Amino acid sequence: MQEAITTSPERSPSTDEVDPIDPAIRIRDLDFLYGSNQVIHNVSLDIFPKEVMAFIGPSGCGKSTLLRCLNRMNDLVDGARIGKGSIEIHGVDVHDKSVDVIELRKKVGMVFQKSNPFPKSIYQNVAYGLQIQGVKSKRVVDQKVEESLRKAALWEEVKDRLNENAYGLSGGQQQRLCIARTLAVEPEIILMDEPCSALDPVATGRVEELILELKHEYTIVVVTHNMQQAGRISDRTAFFYLGKLIECDRTKKIFLNPSKQQTEDYISGKFG
Amino acid sequence: MNSSQRKENWIKIFFASNAVTSIIILGLITLFLFKEGIEFFGQYRNDLQRYRKSGMEYANVVTKQHDDLTLLYRYLENILSQETAALETLTTDDASRTSAEKHTKQMLELTRDFQNTKELLLIYEKKVVKWAAETKLFLLTQSDMIDVKEEALKQGLPLEDFPETVAQLEERTFFTHKELIRWQNYFIRHQREDLAKRINPIVGTESGTKEAGQITSLTPLIQASAKQQYAEILSKQKIKLSSLLNRYNPNFILPESDKDFTKVKTALTEYLSTVPLYEQRLSEWNPAEPYPLHRAFSGFLLGKDWVTNSARQDWYGVLPLLSGSLLVSMIALALAIPFGVGSAIYVNQVATAREQSIIKPCIEFISAIPSVLIGFFGIAVLGGMVSFVADERLNSLTAGFLLALMTVPTIFTLAEDSLNNVPRALRDASLSLGANRWQTCARVIFPSAITGIISAVLLGFGRVIGETMVVLLCAGNRIAIPDFTSGLGVFAQPVHTMTGIIAQEMGEVEFGSIHYRALFMVGIALFLIALLVNFLSQTIAGRYKANY
């Protein structure tokens, strides 16, 4: 934990201070509802470029919902809507009518809780995002597939069996394949929804290493149940409880010296 | 063993017995089907043996030859009539008229000549058919008599008026009316009306032979005629026809007559080259030669004719029915697959919850409509609409449309299920990569569900091929292999189906007859197709489940 924090740049101030860097994601006064059931209450939060932000909190606290708001995956849920407030990515309100949701999702990639490769070959999985964008050139696709698999630290393991079905990979490999698939689309921001919750400790370790590697290039938002994980990989941590943002600060501070009692109770395991 | 264990055992036995009962019933149905059907081949073989032995086989070859000749004659007649008509248009003072008249007269003579040649064969054919028909009746009577005699021996009835042994009966070449009456009375005396009924003495009195009051095997007569009369006719015919070809030098009024006549000439040459084949087939005919059993099998499986209650010979070939069933099913599936799968995709991928709650029950309700009502609709409404593209109102297209309607619910429901079974995570993954709804559907969801959709289609096929009422009412019921050379028109021809023929004929056939057994064999074929389709769809569905 100690090591993770020292390796990250110490440039992220707490939200209360005036910030000299433009945030990659700016959430302001956000209310979010499923029908009449409000699940996010008045959340304001900034996420800065090339940092790893961890969302923690007990189940049902709205952290996954907030994450899915960022690339509008909640659009698919009947009755899901924004009550008030806004989410801006590089200054553009993502819920504005003029925003092309397809372009948004290319910019804001997502990795899911359970690895979900397509029932296709390894190669086809990574190439998918390019192919739907209409990239025809085999050379470009080949190159991009290799590059993405290398970035996801999977290339050496799969380079000899790119045409085999992705379901033949182990769980950890599948999750890294999903990350490679996301990278191939060249996003700026990667959202990860509990990416290691279905993995064994060794596979988890490899994905965490990968996240630390990727943050040099990408802004990463991770939802996690595992507080040690948040400590190991994130620069800053936001703690949610019952749909409200309780506290957001540098990870070291949250874990060692939280300013709210609820945060301390949760971290010390009094509830959750 | 304590009481709770005992109770548990009873419960186990109860549920196990339910499963076992259904399996046993399935087995019994299969067994019954096969038991009733399988005897068909033996009976059919015997029937075909009679067909050969009676000379009807021989007669049919002669008929076929005569038909060939008739076709040629029709060509000539055509030419003659168009020439005669053309002659009428020429004015009397036309210089060419005299020569044209002469030629037309020659043509008339030629046609007459040809007809006379043809007539020789026709007379011979009629004679042979008559002989063969009587011989066939004789053979039927003989086998009936042997049957009743065997029955009488088994029952231990006294010899009295029926002292003939089985061997003696087998040796007989004729039965007299008197004899048959005597045997009939013998059985009536012994209170065996059932056996008495099987003896039909009337046939003897109405026979075509000179000896009234008896029915005779005329096989020797036919054999002798083959060597003399038929050979004579052929040699006469050959001389006439070839001289006809060489001698006549046409000078027609109409240019197309010239063309037609050249055609006739080629056809005639062709015919003459087939004559030796006919001769060979006829000389090879041997009434005593046993008819092999495998010919009964192939006659059923590959037979192109389904002819029943024929004066000459019944044929039980499943091919016209099978091809009709398949044609109708293909039409139905070609329509039902896009509609069923398309609406499944819409309901699963696009429709709002409200739309779903309307569309799904509506489509599923279609399967609740009694098929006879759908048949009504087909006859009353659809037939009229189809008749714009087809010659007849009721044809494979009419039935195909309706079957498509009936099978859409099956395909829709199962395809929708399999689309539903595609994990949501796959859809989310695709969308999160920037794919739109249609790309996601076409590249991820549909391919993932494809095995389920294929098995849905196969089950739809099973439903279509087993459907009876609609095809019986609307398929047109013409027993013939669809003419695949007519291009798209093949889809608009009336056909008969395997299910239709069973429903139509089963009520009227005599129990235990060849026809009855043939229908069972059609049923078995249907059963095997259904089994195959079910097996395939289960295999595919099984592989599909293994994926997740």
mmCIF file of C-alpha atoms in Angstrom, chain A residues 68 71 73 76 78 102 105-106 108-110 112 116-120 128-129 131-132 167 181-182 185, chain B residues 352-353 423-437 439-440 443-444 447-448 547-548:
data_model
loop_
_atom_site.group_PDB
_atom_site.id
_atom_site.type_symbol
_atom_site.label_atom_id
_atom_site.label_comp_id
_atom_site.label_asym_id
_atom_site.label_seq_id
_atom_site.Cartn_x
_atom_site.Cartn_y
_atom_site.Cartn_z
ATOM 1 C CA ARG A 68 -22.177 3.632 -15.462
ATOM 2 C CA ASN A 71 -20.349 6.385 -20.268
ATOM 3 C CA MET A 73 -24.517 2.669 -19.873
ATOM 4 C CA LEU A 76 -30.176 0.941 -21.378
ATOM 5 C CA ASP A 78 -35.757 1.461 -18.320
ATOM 6 C CA ILE A 102 -21.241 6.080 -29.514
ATOM 7 C CA ARG A 105 -18.266 5.266 -25.328
ATOM 8 C CA LYS A 106 -15.263 5.096 -27.620
ATOM 9 C CA VAL A 108 -14.753 6.235 -22.187
ATOM 10 C CA GLY A 109 -14.064 2.515 -22.221
ATOM 11 C CA MET A 110 -15.402 0.034 -19.711
ATOM 12 C CA PHE A 112 -16.925 -5.236 -16.353
ATOM 13 C CA ASN A 116 -17.260 -11.052 -20.749
ATOM 14 C CA PRO A 117 -15.304 -11.893 -23.889
ATOM 15 C CA PHE A 118 -17.422 -12.492 -26.996
ATOM 16 C CA PRO A 119 -17.778 -16.115 -28.064
ATOM 17 C CA LYS A 120 -15.266 -15.467 -30.825
ATOM 18 C CA TYR A 128 -14.122 -6.047 -32.641
ATOM 19 C CA GLY A 129 -14.019 -2.377 -31.687
ATOM 20 C CA GLN A 131 -14.174 -3.525 -37.068
ATOM 21 C CA ILE A 132 -17.365 -1.830 -35.970
ATOM 22 C CA TYR A 167 -13.441 -19.046 -23.793
ATOM 23 C CA ARG A 181 -10.355 -5.099 -26.173
ATOM 24 C CA THR A 182 -11.130 -1.786 -24.507
ATOM 25 C CA VAL A 185 -10.567 1.480 -29.265
ATOM 26 C CA THR B 352 -40.347 -1.395 -25.181
ATOM 27 C CA ALA B 353 -41.866 -3.413 -22.373
ATOM 28 C CA PRO B 423 -25.757 -12.935 -21.442
ATOM 29 C CA ARG B 424 -26.487 -9.245 -20.957
ATOM 30 C CA ALA B 425 -22.806 -8.770 -20.272
ATOM 31 C CA LEU B 426 -22.047 -9.448 -23.944
ATOM 32 C CA ARG B 427 -24.416 -6.739 -25.052
ATOM 33 C CA ASP B 428 -22.984 -4.319 -22.509
ATOM 34 C CA ALA B 429 -19.459 -5.129 -23.627
ATOM 35 C CA SER B 430 -20.301 -4.465 -27.237
ATOM 36 C CA LEU B 431 -22.088 -1.201 -26.476
ATOM 37 C CA SER B 432 -19.282 -0.022 -24.221
ATOM 38 C CA LEU B 433 -16.905 -0.460 -27.163
ATOM 39 C CA GLY B 434 -18.894 2.052 -29.142
ATOM 40 C CA ALA B 435 -21.052 -0.317 -31.146
ATOM 41 C CA ASN B 436 -24.579 0.791 -31.890
ATOM 42 C CA ARG B 437 -27.631 -1.334 -31.260
ATOM 43 C CA GLN B 439 -23.984 -3.696 -34.783
ATOM 44 C CA THR B 440 -24.328 -5.292 -31.381
ATOM 45 C CA ARG B 443 -22.207 -9.114 -34.582
ATOM 46 C CA VAL B 444 -22.617 -10.302 -31.022
ATOM 47 C CA PRO B 447 -24.146 -15.026 -33.615
ATOM 48 C CA SER B 448 -24.273 -16.033 -29.961
ATOM 49 C CA ASN B 547 -21.020 -22.386 -24.572
ATOM 50 C CA TYR B 548 -21.946 -20.573 -21.384
#
